[in-house]
């Protein structure tokens, strides 16, 4: 992110301890005004703790949290002017939709008629107009989700915090709401921080993806940067679906190819020099692997399973470790047949077998 | 015999048996005495006719007599004061304690459990303890109030007609507070935490959160506890027997104690039954509120 863009939320050296447990380790994160940032990682990685620390629901042990130029470490949540959409939605069950929407306004002493008008405006944009008199228990999951969103929108907060807001919806609705949330973000010119364990949500919605593991930010950047240049094996395996194949490999003597453990002569050319004999992990994305009908591909393996969704076929090989590759449409091969697989040299990711860090093109 | 076993095995009829036993028990042990009591209130009953059912019916004579007695209205008034003050005291103290323990400091649940000791103790024991505390000459309550400068001279709590009812009320509040606290604690912990977090982010301070989230979410619990309180308070007998015996001069007498006094000390069974029937009406109303409020649970 360039220096010219205005910072909305800035975390510097943030740590969070629960007793002996170190939940957040030296978090540095800059969130520009108007950006959509996704915090993504497996459960227990600290992404929710980080979000709740921004909201003030958790206090950070050390470091600095600055929101819109003000240091907020010790400011209570109600004075931070952030709106949060909870995974459970946290709608007030004893209030109607309208009362849920206007709650924050009524707390601030906004006049009744004015609050009602604001609620109607927001409801019109989120498709809740006909439901204002209903109680949360009378709504479907998707409608509750909209109420939770509307309750956040009505406040015009400094930033929206989303804590896995779509995980309670069914798959079809989730895909739809993904687009809707992003469209809403763009229309409001809002700043959004979005926690999810679903890397597809992160990749499709965010301008800036932050991958976390065990309280540490492993990598952050534009979604496709993470896809193209993952800094280590963890990020490489986490970003992309189906997940990247990892194959132990050794650098060949020619320094321009690697030897795969699938038997004699399975050399894979790479586009960077590698010191001979070095133990490596080769990362091969399923969508980059292609079946070579001439049989001249560098990898030759038997097919173990074929799964077809109609639009794609997932072919897994009978090898250790197995290799998954994706082809468009129907599978050109059948179970048990021997296939020849190729990959463009620039698509081969290489990681150090010990540190699991990326070996860059220049290296 | 075989059919009974097979019906147990395949579950047919077993569900009916499960209902029949408690219903039969309820009918024999609670229903019949209740009906018997109502019938007695319309009869002329004395020591000689006590052993038979064939007693002369007198219509509403017992009720007319009851409400023409000079002590009836003061005793009903005492009962109302006792019920309202006891419930208010128990509820407010119980809610305050429940909120206090809700903060979950180290040892909170352990200490909260300890509070229940007061509720498990027999009323007569509680009465004996409070007799000492309330004692006019050497009672610790008088000492405390004097030391705090609230009173000048000793109050004779149990024998002063102005204070005798309040002596029982104070003891009853102490007795019932922990029960209120436990039920209210359960109600508090049933409120999802994220509602408070959402309200906090929506700008509500602690006081606003209490009024707009805690209290409305506790509505059914509060309704249940107040109607249960009404039932328990109208049942409270031991404390009167132990502390004031309804005296002096009926100044601390209440209907439940009076019913017993009429029936088993003055052997006026008809009058005792009549005052009981009047109480049943009130307890029924409380029960309806209780059932309705527990049915009307608000849960997201």
XYZ file of C-alpha atoms in Angstrom:
663
model
C 0.000 0.000 0.000
C 1.410 3.380 -0.967
C 2.102 6.105 1.543
C -0.273 8.536 -0.102
C -3.373 6.553 0.806
C -4.911 7.540 4.072
C -4.560 4.972 6.841
C -7.746 4.007 8.621
C -6.444 1.330 10.977
C -2.804 0.781 11.837
C -1.395 -1.898 14.107
C 2.243 -1.758 15.093
C 3.976 -4.513 17.037
C 0.713 -5.751 18.533
C 0.929 -8.658 20.978
C -1.818 -10.434 22.853
C -1.223 -12.843 25.706
C -3.791 -14.969 27.496
C -1.772 -15.928 30.538
C 1.049 -18.020 29.112
C -0.606 -18.351 25.699
C 0.760 -15.984 23.091
C -2.229 -15.418 20.804
C -0.931 -12.576 18.620
C 2.760 -12.192 17.891
C 4.123 -8.842 16.739
C 1.337 -7.989 14.364
C 2.069 -5.159 11.932
C -0.842 -4.266 9.715
C -1.788 -1.141 7.772
C -5.343 -0.824 6.553
C -5.931 1.962 4.055
C -9.137 3.941 4.007
C -11.617 2.369 1.606
C -9.815 -0.944 1.369
C -11.231 -4.388 1.907
C -8.843 -6.476 3.983
C -9.363 -10.182 4.604
C -7.783 -11.962 7.555
C -7.564 -15.604 6.660
C -6.092 -18.681 8.263
C -6.986 -21.997 9.866
C -9.005 -21.994 13.088
C -6.990 -20.919 16.100
C -4.614 -18.805 14.024
C -5.564 -15.597 15.844
C -7.547 -13.907 13.072
C -10.662 -13.492 15.214
C -8.599 -12.338 18.171
C -6.991 -9.736 15.941
C -10.385 -8.499 14.760
C -11.770 -8.411 18.303
C -8.687 -6.482 19.392
C -9.445 -3.837 16.776
C -13.027 -3.705 18.039
C -11.845 -3.399 21.634
C -13.554 -6.586 22.772
C -10.056 -7.831 23.614
C -7.360 -5.608 25.019
C -3.961 -5.888 23.422
C -1.058 -6.648 25.725
C 1.483 -4.505 23.924
C 1.906 -2.542 20.721
C -0.086 0.281 19.188
C -3.526 0.346 17.680
C -4.358 3.526 15.798
C -7.769 4.121 14.242
C -8.230 7.208 12.055
C -5.160 8.819 13.554
C -6.095 8.248 17.173
C -4.383 5.778 19.495
C -7.162 3.439 20.628
C -5.391 0.901 22.876
C -7.397 1.749 25.985
C -10.524 3.240 24.398
C -13.678 1.221 25.164
C -15.441 -0.416 22.172
C -18.395 1.970 22.267
C -16.111 4.939 21.619
C -14.186 3.400 18.727
C -16.962 3.952 16.183
C -16.511 0.565 14.530
C -19.368 -1.690 13.494
C -19.101 -5.419 13.696
C -21.051 -8.193 11.997
C -20.877 -11.300 14.143
C -20.794 -14.898 12.980
C -23.938 -15.546 15.051
C -25.298 -12.153 13.843
C -25.963 -11.284 17.525
C -29.328 -9.753 16.668
C -31.271 -8.559 19.686
C -33.923 -11.290 19.927
C -36.393 -9.170 21.878
C -36.404 -6.378 19.305
C -38.036 -6.159 15.891
C -35.922 -5.666 12.789
C -36.568 -1.938 12.937
C -35.604 -1.767 16.611
C -32.463 -3.766 15.877
C -31.498 -1.339 13.129
C -32.186 1.791 15.147
C -30.638 0.537 18.396
C -27.343 2.371 17.983
C -29.152 5.556 16.955
C -31.540 5.414 19.905
C -28.592 4.848 22.255
C -27.037 8.004 20.846
C -30.273 9.897 21.420
C -31.257 10.369 17.771
C -34.904 11.407 17.494
C -37.384 8.611 16.893
C -38.681 9.875 13.555
C -35.157 10.466 12.314
C -34.023 6.981 13.362
C -37.045 5.434 11.677
C -36.267 7.286 8.478
C -32.642 6.131 8.549
C -33.745 2.551 9.148
C -36.141 2.695 6.214
C -33.425 4.034 3.941
C -31.010 1.268 4.880
C -33.714 -1.396 4.729
C -34.617 -0.300 1.216
C -31.053 -0.903 0.035
C -30.716 -4.271 1.756
C -34.153 -5.596 0.853
C -35.594 -5.620 4.356
C -38.382 -3.098 3.845
C -41.189 -5.603 4.232
C -39.721 -7.177 7.343
C -39.374 -4.202 9.684
C -41.966 -5.490 12.157
C -40.631 -9.028 12.381
C -38.581 -10.494 15.199
C -35.237 -12.171 14.411
C -36.677 -15.611 15.188
C -39.196 -15.086 12.373
C -36.461 -14.539 9.765
C -34.484 -16.928 7.587
C -30.708 -17.204 7.907
C -30.119 -14.955 4.926
C -32.537 -12.317 6.216
C -30.876 -12.321 9.636
C -27.580 -11.819 7.889
C -29.005 -8.776 6.105
C -30.288 -7.355 9.378
C -26.833 -7.760 10.902
C -25.320 -5.948 7.914
C -27.938 -3.210 7.941
C -27.402 -2.636 11.640
C -23.752 -1.969 10.863
C -24.442 0.206 7.799
C -26.898 2.529 9.524
C -24.145 3.875 11.767
C -21.711 5.023 9.057
C -18.814 3.723 11.144
C -15.113 4.322 10.610
C -14.755 0.682 9.582
C -16.775 -2.504 9.249
C -15.491 -5.575 11.022
C -16.819 -8.903 9.756
C -16.289 -12.024 11.836
C -16.974 -14.984 9.512
C -20.366 -13.529 8.617
C -21.240 -16.072 5.939
C -20.299 -19.312 7.652
C -23.854 -20.027 8.826
C -25.361 -19.723 5.337
C -25.774 -22.445 2.745
C -23.327 -22.600 -0.138
C -25.479 -20.898 -2.776
C -26.441 -18.000 -0.514
C -22.828 -17.631 0.575
C -21.652 -17.070 -2.979
C -24.423 -14.553 -3.495
C -23.775 -12.650 -0.250
C -20.067 -12.514 -1.070
C -20.832 -10.364 -4.081
C -23.395 -8.353 -2.196
C -21.059 -7.491 0.657
C -18.333 -6.453 -1.750
C -20.786 -4.354 -3.774
C -22.001 -2.705 -0.587
C -18.432 -1.973 0.453
C -17.735 -0.295 -2.871
C -20.951 1.705 -2.843
C -20.419 3.005 0.697
C -16.706 3.617 0.153
C -16.259 1.869 3.461
C -13.217 0.360 5.093
C -13.756 -3.321 5.801
C -11.865 -5.955 7.728
C -13.148 -9.412 7.020
C -12.236 -12.544 8.967
C -12.742 -15.874 7.260
C -11.286 -19.361 7.212
C -12.379 -19.718 3.608
C -9.559 -18.659 1.311
C -11.961 -18.374 -1.634
C -13.931 -15.721 0.235
C -10.706 -13.913 1.003
C -9.403 -14.126 -2.560
C -12.638 -13.061 -4.240
C -13.648 -10.255 -1.897
C -10.515 -8.583 -0.632
C -8.023 -6.068 -2.048
C -5.524 -7.134 0.552
C -5.277 -10.622 2.020
C -3.538 -11.332 5.317
C -2.669 -14.993 5.883
C -2.182 -15.892 9.525
C -0.954 -18.965 11.352
C -0.429 -19.455 15.090
C -0.661 -15.760 15.881
C 1.775 -14.705 13.170
C 1.112 -12.952 9.873
C 2.728 -15.335 7.396
C 2.158 -13.151 4.356
C 0.026 -10.235 3.249
C -0.586 -8.680 -0.106
C -2.855 -8.551 -3.121
C -4.760 -11.833 -3.617
C -2.995 -12.795 -6.857
C 0.427 -11.931 -5.458
C -0.212 -14.491 -2.734
C -1.297 -16.976 -5.353
C 1.646 -16.338 -7.646
C 4.382 -15.863 -5.061
C 3.554 -17.565 -1.756
C 6.417 -16.941 0.687
C 6.326 -20.419 2.168
C 4.751 -23.815 1.921
C 1.950 -22.921 4.359
C 0.692 -19.967 2.347
C 1.113 -21.910 -0.890
C -1.000 -24.737 0.471
C -3.582 -22.443 1.990
C -4.223 -20.251 -1.039
C -5.710 -21.950 -4.062
C -8.345 -24.586 -4.516
C -7.854 -27.492 -4.919
C -4.725 -27.193 -2.831
C -1.247 -27.173 -4.298
C 0.523 -30.536 -4.619
C 3.724 -30.813 -2.628
C 6.344 -33.282 -3.814
C 9.726 -33.789 -2.179
C 12.439 -33.239 -4.736
C 16.180 -32.983 -5.087
C 17.998 -30.525 -7.342
C 19.536 -32.338 -10.267
C 23.206 -32.120 -11.192
C 22.507 -29.911 -14.198
C 21.269 -27.175 -11.849
C 18.277 -26.462 -14.097
C 15.923 -29.270 -13.165
C 14.704 -31.216 -10.143
C 14.356 -34.949 -9.584
C 10.956 -36.186 -8.412
C 10.631 -39.348 -6.279
C 8.488 -41.187 -8.817
C 11.183 -43.334 -10.330
C 13.836 -43.289 -12.995
C 14.138 -40.297 -15.285
C 11.366 -38.123 -13.842
C 13.168 -34.797 -14.085
C 11.191 -31.596 -13.994
C 12.800 -28.561 -15.640
C 12.615 -25.303 -13.630
C 13.195 -21.710 -14.661
C 15.832 -20.867 -12.064
C 19.204 -22.278 -11.141
C 19.147 -24.559 -8.091
C 22.278 -25.735 -6.272
C 22.732 -29.406 -7.019
C 21.813 -31.927 -4.380
C 19.688 -29.469 -2.399
C 16.582 -30.984 -0.755
C 13.496 -29.179 -1.946
C 9.748 -29.302 -1.959
C 8.182 -28.758 -5.333
C 4.796 -27.052 -5.326
C 2.611 -27.869 -8.319
C -0.837 -26.332 -8.588
C -3.452 -28.785 -9.921
C -4.654 -26.261 -12.464
C -1.118 -25.788 -13.882
C -0.542 -29.489 -14.521
C -1.444 -30.601 -18.028
C -1.805 -34.054 -19.493
C 0.527 -34.517 -22.435
C -1.258 -36.735 -24.982
C 2.024 -37.475 -26.781
C 3.390 -39.124 -23.654
C 6.434 -36.826 -23.651
C 5.671 -35.085 -20.303
C 8.304 -35.220 -17.559
C 6.026 -36.917 -15.005
C 4.537 -40.338 -15.791
C 2.091 -41.859 -13.296
C -0.936 -44.169 -13.095
C -4.404 -42.744 -12.495
C -5.979 -43.768 -9.167
C -9.255 -41.845 -9.108
C -11.210 -39.550 -11.375
C -13.841 -37.221 -9.931
C -15.917 -35.245 -12.349
C -18.156 -32.279 -11.601
C -19.142 -31.899 -15.234
C -17.308 -28.629 -15.685
C -14.055 -29.979 -14.253
C -12.402 -33.315 -13.657
C -10.120 -33.959 -10.704
C -7.605 -36.652 -11.480
C -5.526 -38.154 -8.677
C -2.538 -40.359 -9.331
C -1.562 -43.614 -7.656
C 1.733 -42.364 -6.311
C 3.258 -41.362 -3.024
C 2.560 -38.516 -2.532
C -0.372 -38.460 -4.910
C -0.698 -35.684 -7.444
C -4.037 -34.025 -8.144
C -4.627 -32.265 -11.391
C -7.626 -30.462 -12.805
C -8.799 -30.542 -16.377
C -11.691 -28.752 -17.981
C -14.726 -30.778 -18.894
C -14.736 -34.567 -19.035
C -11.695 -36.531 -18.085
C -9.626 -37.607 -21.099
C -8.190 -40.508 -19.091
C -9.636 -43.380 -17.131
C -8.707 -45.032 -13.865
C -5.704 -47.316 -14.126
C -4.266 -45.794 -17.277
C -0.782 -44.296 -17.355
C -0.631 -40.584 -18.032
C 2.133 -38.226 -18.859
C 2.003 -34.876 -17.041
C 3.744 -31.660 -17.895
C 3.996 -28.184 -16.340
C 5.468 -24.902 -17.533
C 8.796 -24.263 -15.743
C 7.664 -20.864 -14.457
C 4.738 -22.523 -12.681
C 6.907 -24.790 -10.568
C 7.120 -23.406 -7.011
C 10.160 -24.410 -5.016
C 10.463 -24.415 -1.235
C 13.385 -25.320 0.970
C 12.772 -28.753 2.480
C 13.989 -27.579 5.901
C 12.653 -24.038 6.353
C 9.769 -24.455 3.900
C 10.518 -20.927 2.664
C 10.140 -20.010 -0.980
C 13.200 -20.227 -3.186
C 12.923 -17.139 -5.352
C 13.605 -17.027 -9.073
C 16.818 -15.069 -8.566
C 18.065 -17.462 -5.872
C -48.154 -60.460 33.002
C -46.524 -61.276 29.719
C -48.458 -58.511 28.059
C -47.219 -55.976 30.564
C -43.626 -56.981 29.942
C -44.005 -56.895 26.196
C -45.668 -53.514 26.382
C -42.698 -52.287 28.417
C -40.359 -53.763 25.850
C -41.955 -52.271 22.761
C -42.848 -49.025 24.504
C -46.580 -49.275 23.825
C -48.514 -48.139 26.858
C -45.321 -47.317 28.699
C -45.711 -43.622 27.948
C -49.241 -43.762 29.357
C -47.969 -45.481 32.505
C -45.383 -42.742 32.898
C -48.165 -40.157 32.957
C -50.683 -42.142 34.993
C -48.441 -42.632 38.027
C -47.597 -38.992 38.683
C -51.157 -37.944 37.852
C -52.581 -40.478 40.288
C -50.089 -39.374 42.915
C -50.978 -35.724 42.366
C -54.677 -36.447 42.525
C -54.508 -38.487 45.734
C -51.958 -36.393 47.588
C -52.831 -32.896 46.376
C -56.115 -32.938 44.485
C -58.262 -34.752 47.068
C -57.069 -32.690 50.066
C -57.680 -29.554 48.029
C -61.228 -30.593 47.182
C -61.794 -31.732 50.756
C -60.620 -28.345 51.979
C -62.951 -26.485 49.628
C -65.872 -28.695 50.660
C -65.099 -28.118 54.342
C -65.225 -24.379 53.843
C -68.929 -24.753 52.975
C -69.722 -26.997 55.946
C -70.187 -26.684 59.647
C -67.270 -28.535 61.196
C -66.531 -29.138 64.844
C -64.584 -31.649 66.928
C -67.507 -34.085 66.882
C -68.188 -34.055 63.161
C -64.511 -34.099 62.216
C -64.466 -37.861 61.660
C -67.367 -37.960 59.196
C -68.068 -36.557 55.738
C -71.791 -36.143 56.415
C -71.693 -32.642 57.809
C -74.347 -29.993 57.391
C -73.759 -27.625 54.492
C -74.053 -23.990 55.440
C -73.460 -22.269 52.127
C -71.331 -19.121 52.362
C -71.873 -18.713 56.089
C -68.211 -19.437 56.878
C -67.097 -16.776 54.393
C -69.532 -14.214 55.782
C -68.335 -14.951 59.297
C -64.716 -14.747 58.248
C -64.996 -11.301 56.695
C -67.078 -9.953 59.572
C -64.364 -10.696 62.101
C -62.409 -7.610 63.156
C -58.960 -9.222 62.699
C -59.573 -10.460 59.123
C -58.780 -7.268 57.219
C -55.675 -6.388 59.275
C -54.389 -9.932 58.743
C -55.042 -9.742 54.995
C -53.240 -6.397 54.971
C -50.324 -7.936 56.880
C -50.198 -10.740 54.339
C -50.064 -8.265 51.469
C -47.285 -6.277 53.140
C -45.397 -9.471 53.935
C -45.667 -10.771 50.380
C -44.788 -7.523 48.614
C -41.915 -6.559 50.933
C -40.458 -10.066 51.013
C -40.544 -10.516 47.248
C -39.168 -7.044 46.615
C -36.359 -7.547 49.110
C -35.486 -11.046 47.934
C -35.579 -10.054 44.296
C -33.517 -6.881 44.583
C -30.896 -8.457 46.860
C -30.866 -11.626 44.753
C -30.478 -9.713 41.478
C -27.702 -7.569 42.907
C -25.837 -10.678 44.067
C -26.441 -12.464 40.757
C -24.984 -9.490 38.857
C -22.077 -9.383 41.287
C -21.206 -13.054 40.803
C -21.764 -12.707 37.062
C -18.521 -10.729 36.831
C -16.899 -14.149 37.365
C -14.040 -13.201 39.636
C -11.866 -16.109 40.864
C -13.876 -18.288 43.218
C -17.212 -16.771 42.151
C -19.034 -20.021 41.465
C -17.739 -21.568 44.683
C -18.887 -18.599 46.736
C -22.232 -18.513 44.969
C -22.803 -22.151 45.891
C -22.045 -21.328 49.500
C -24.867 -18.786 49.498
C -27.357 -21.588 48.960
C -26.698 -22.742 52.536
C -29.162 -20.137 53.748
C -31.879 -21.574 51.531
C -31.303 -25.191 52.560
C -31.622 -24.421 56.253
C -34.954 -25.297 57.901
C -37.159 -22.289 58.568
C -37.254 -23.028 62.289
C -33.452 -22.910 62.481
C -33.381 -19.666 60.527
C -36.070 -18.352 62.876
C -33.999 -19.281 65.937
C -30.918 -17.538 64.530
C -32.908 -14.413 63.720
C -34.436 -14.461 67.194
C -30.958 -13.830 68.522
C -30.096 -11.260 65.891
C -33.399 -9.420 66.436
C -33.371 -9.645 70.191
C -34.262 -6.307 71.774
C -31.772 -6.431 74.632
C -28.676 -8.057 73.209
C -29.438 -8.450 69.486
C -26.679 -7.687 67.034
C -29.054 -5.820 64.703
C -29.864 -3.245 67.369
C -26.167 -2.943 68.157
C -25.363 -2.336 64.506
C -28.106 0.228 63.984
C -27.073 2.057 67.165
C -23.414 2.015 66.190
C -24.306 3.429 62.769
C -26.325 6.151 64.481
C -29.573 5.145 62.796
C -31.466 4.514 66.046
C -31.112 5.932 69.572
C -32.847 3.338 71.704
C -33.261 -0.414 71.321
C -36.032 -1.642 69.075
C -37.913 -4.607 70.450
C -38.384 -6.157 67.032
C -40.429 -9.149 68.031
C -42.702 -7.646 70.664
C -43.277 -4.148 69.299
C -46.466 -4.248 67.145
C -44.893 -1.668 64.828
C -41.931 -3.903 64.040
C -43.034 -7.499 64.618
C -44.139 -8.071 61.015
C -40.916 -6.505 59.730
C -38.880 -8.803 61.947
C -40.305 -11.770 60.030
C -39.935 -9.979 56.688
C -36.229 -9.328 57.313
C -35.649 -12.986 58.188
C -37.663 -14.102 55.147
C -35.713 -11.853 52.791
C -32.502 -13.384 54.115
C -33.929 -16.854 53.625
C -35.112 -16.351 50.042
C -32.371 -14.164 48.591
C -30.053 -16.995 47.626
C -32.794 -18.857 45.755
C -33.556 -15.700 43.783
C -29.866 -15.242 43.138
C -29.390 -18.762 41.757
C -32.370 -18.577 39.397
C -31.376 -15.107 38.221
C -27.769 -16.265 37.732
C -29.019 -19.025 35.465
C -31.090 -16.493 33.545
C -28.113 -14.161 33.195
C -25.781 -16.855 31.943
C -28.358 -17.898 29.339
C -28.018 -14.529 27.571
C -25.569 -14.926 24.670
C -22.377 -12.965 25.357
C -22.224 -11.582 21.844
C -25.423 -9.588 22.422
C -23.565 -7.515 24.993
C -20.598 -7.194 22.658
C -22.884 -6.055 19.846
C -24.557 -3.543 22.146
C -21.175 -2.336 23.349
C -20.040 -1.716 19.783
C -23.392 -0.053 19.114
C -22.390 2.507 21.721
C -24.288 1.366 24.795
C -22.663 1.924 28.181
C -23.011 -0.537 31.058
C -26.211 1.040 32.352
C -27.820 1.155 28.899
C -26.833 -2.449 28.261
C -28.531 -3.456 31.494
C -31.761 -1.676 30.607
C -31.955 -2.561 26.931
C -30.439 -6.058 26.857
C -30.185 -7.688 30.280
C -33.604 -6.802 31.689
C -35.684 -7.535 28.576
C -33.811 -10.789 27.976
C -34.505 -11.782 31.586
C -38.227 -11.124 31.288
C -39.330 -14.724 31.503
C -36.926 -15.516 34.339
C -38.113 -12.494 36.278
C -41.755 -13.403 35.724
C -41.092 -16.940 36.906
C -39.149 -15.912 39.967
C -41.699 -13.375 41.110
C -44.575 -15.819 40.830
C -42.510 -18.526 42.527
C -41.663 -15.959 45.204
C -45.352 -15.270 45.706
C -46.021 -18.983 46.153
C -43.102 -19.508 48.543
C -43.952 -16.393 50.529
C -47.559 -17.444 50.953
C -46.239 -20.800 52.166
C -43.903 -19.253 54.711
C -45.001 -20.583 58.058
C -41.937 -21.664 60.035
C -40.576 -18.179 60.479
C -43.843 -16.944 62.004
C -43.947 -19.926 64.335
C -40.332 -19.376 65.357
C -40.143 -15.591 65.613
C -43.467 -13.967 66.582
C -46.208 -16.616 66.566
C -48.301 -14.001 64.785
C -48.253 -11.673 67.742
C -48.383 -9.454 69.555
C -52.118 -9.054 69.146
C -52.119 -10.330 65.530
C -49.765 -7.488 64.520
C -47.601 -9.961 62.629
C -50.273 -12.518 61.811
C -50.717 -13.565 58.170
C -53.320 -15.759 56.500
C -51.221 -18.920 56.265
C -50.339 -18.805 59.958
C -53.863 -17.804 60.896
C -55.341 -20.756 58.975
C -53.200 -23.107 61.003
C -53.996 -21.258 64.224
C -57.746 -21.407 63.563
C -57.737 -25.069 62.612
C -55.310 -26.656 64.987
C -55.216 -24.390 68.008
C -58.765 -23.071 68.116
C -60.194 -26.203 66.435
C -62.334 -24.033 64.170
C -61.707 -26.209 61.132
C -64.312 -24.576 58.928
C -62.812 -21.099 59.369
C -59.323 -22.499 58.814
C -60.482 -24.147 55.595
C -62.221 -20.961 54.482
C -59.153 -18.773 54.832
C -57.155 -21.472 52.993
C -59.570 -21.325 50.076
C -59.107 -17.564 49.894
C -55.355 -18.156 49.696
C -55.755 -20.823 47.023
C -57.313 -18.209 44.763
C -54.241 -16.005 45.081
C -51.802 -18.886 44.589
C -53.734 -19.991 41.503
C -53.315 -16.534 40.005
C -49.579 -16.654 40.727
C -49.360 -20.106 39.169
C -51.003 -18.907 35.990
C -48.494 -16.052 35.739
C -45.677 -18.535 36.365
C -46.802 -20.990 33.716
C -47.390 -18.237 31.188
C -44.044 -16.573 31.786
C -42.060 -19.795 31.464
C -43.921 -20.607 28.275
C -43.152 -17.187 26.887
C -39.394 -17.686 26.688
C -37.560 -15.266 24.431
C -34.634 -16.998 22.824
C -33.031 -16.042 19.550
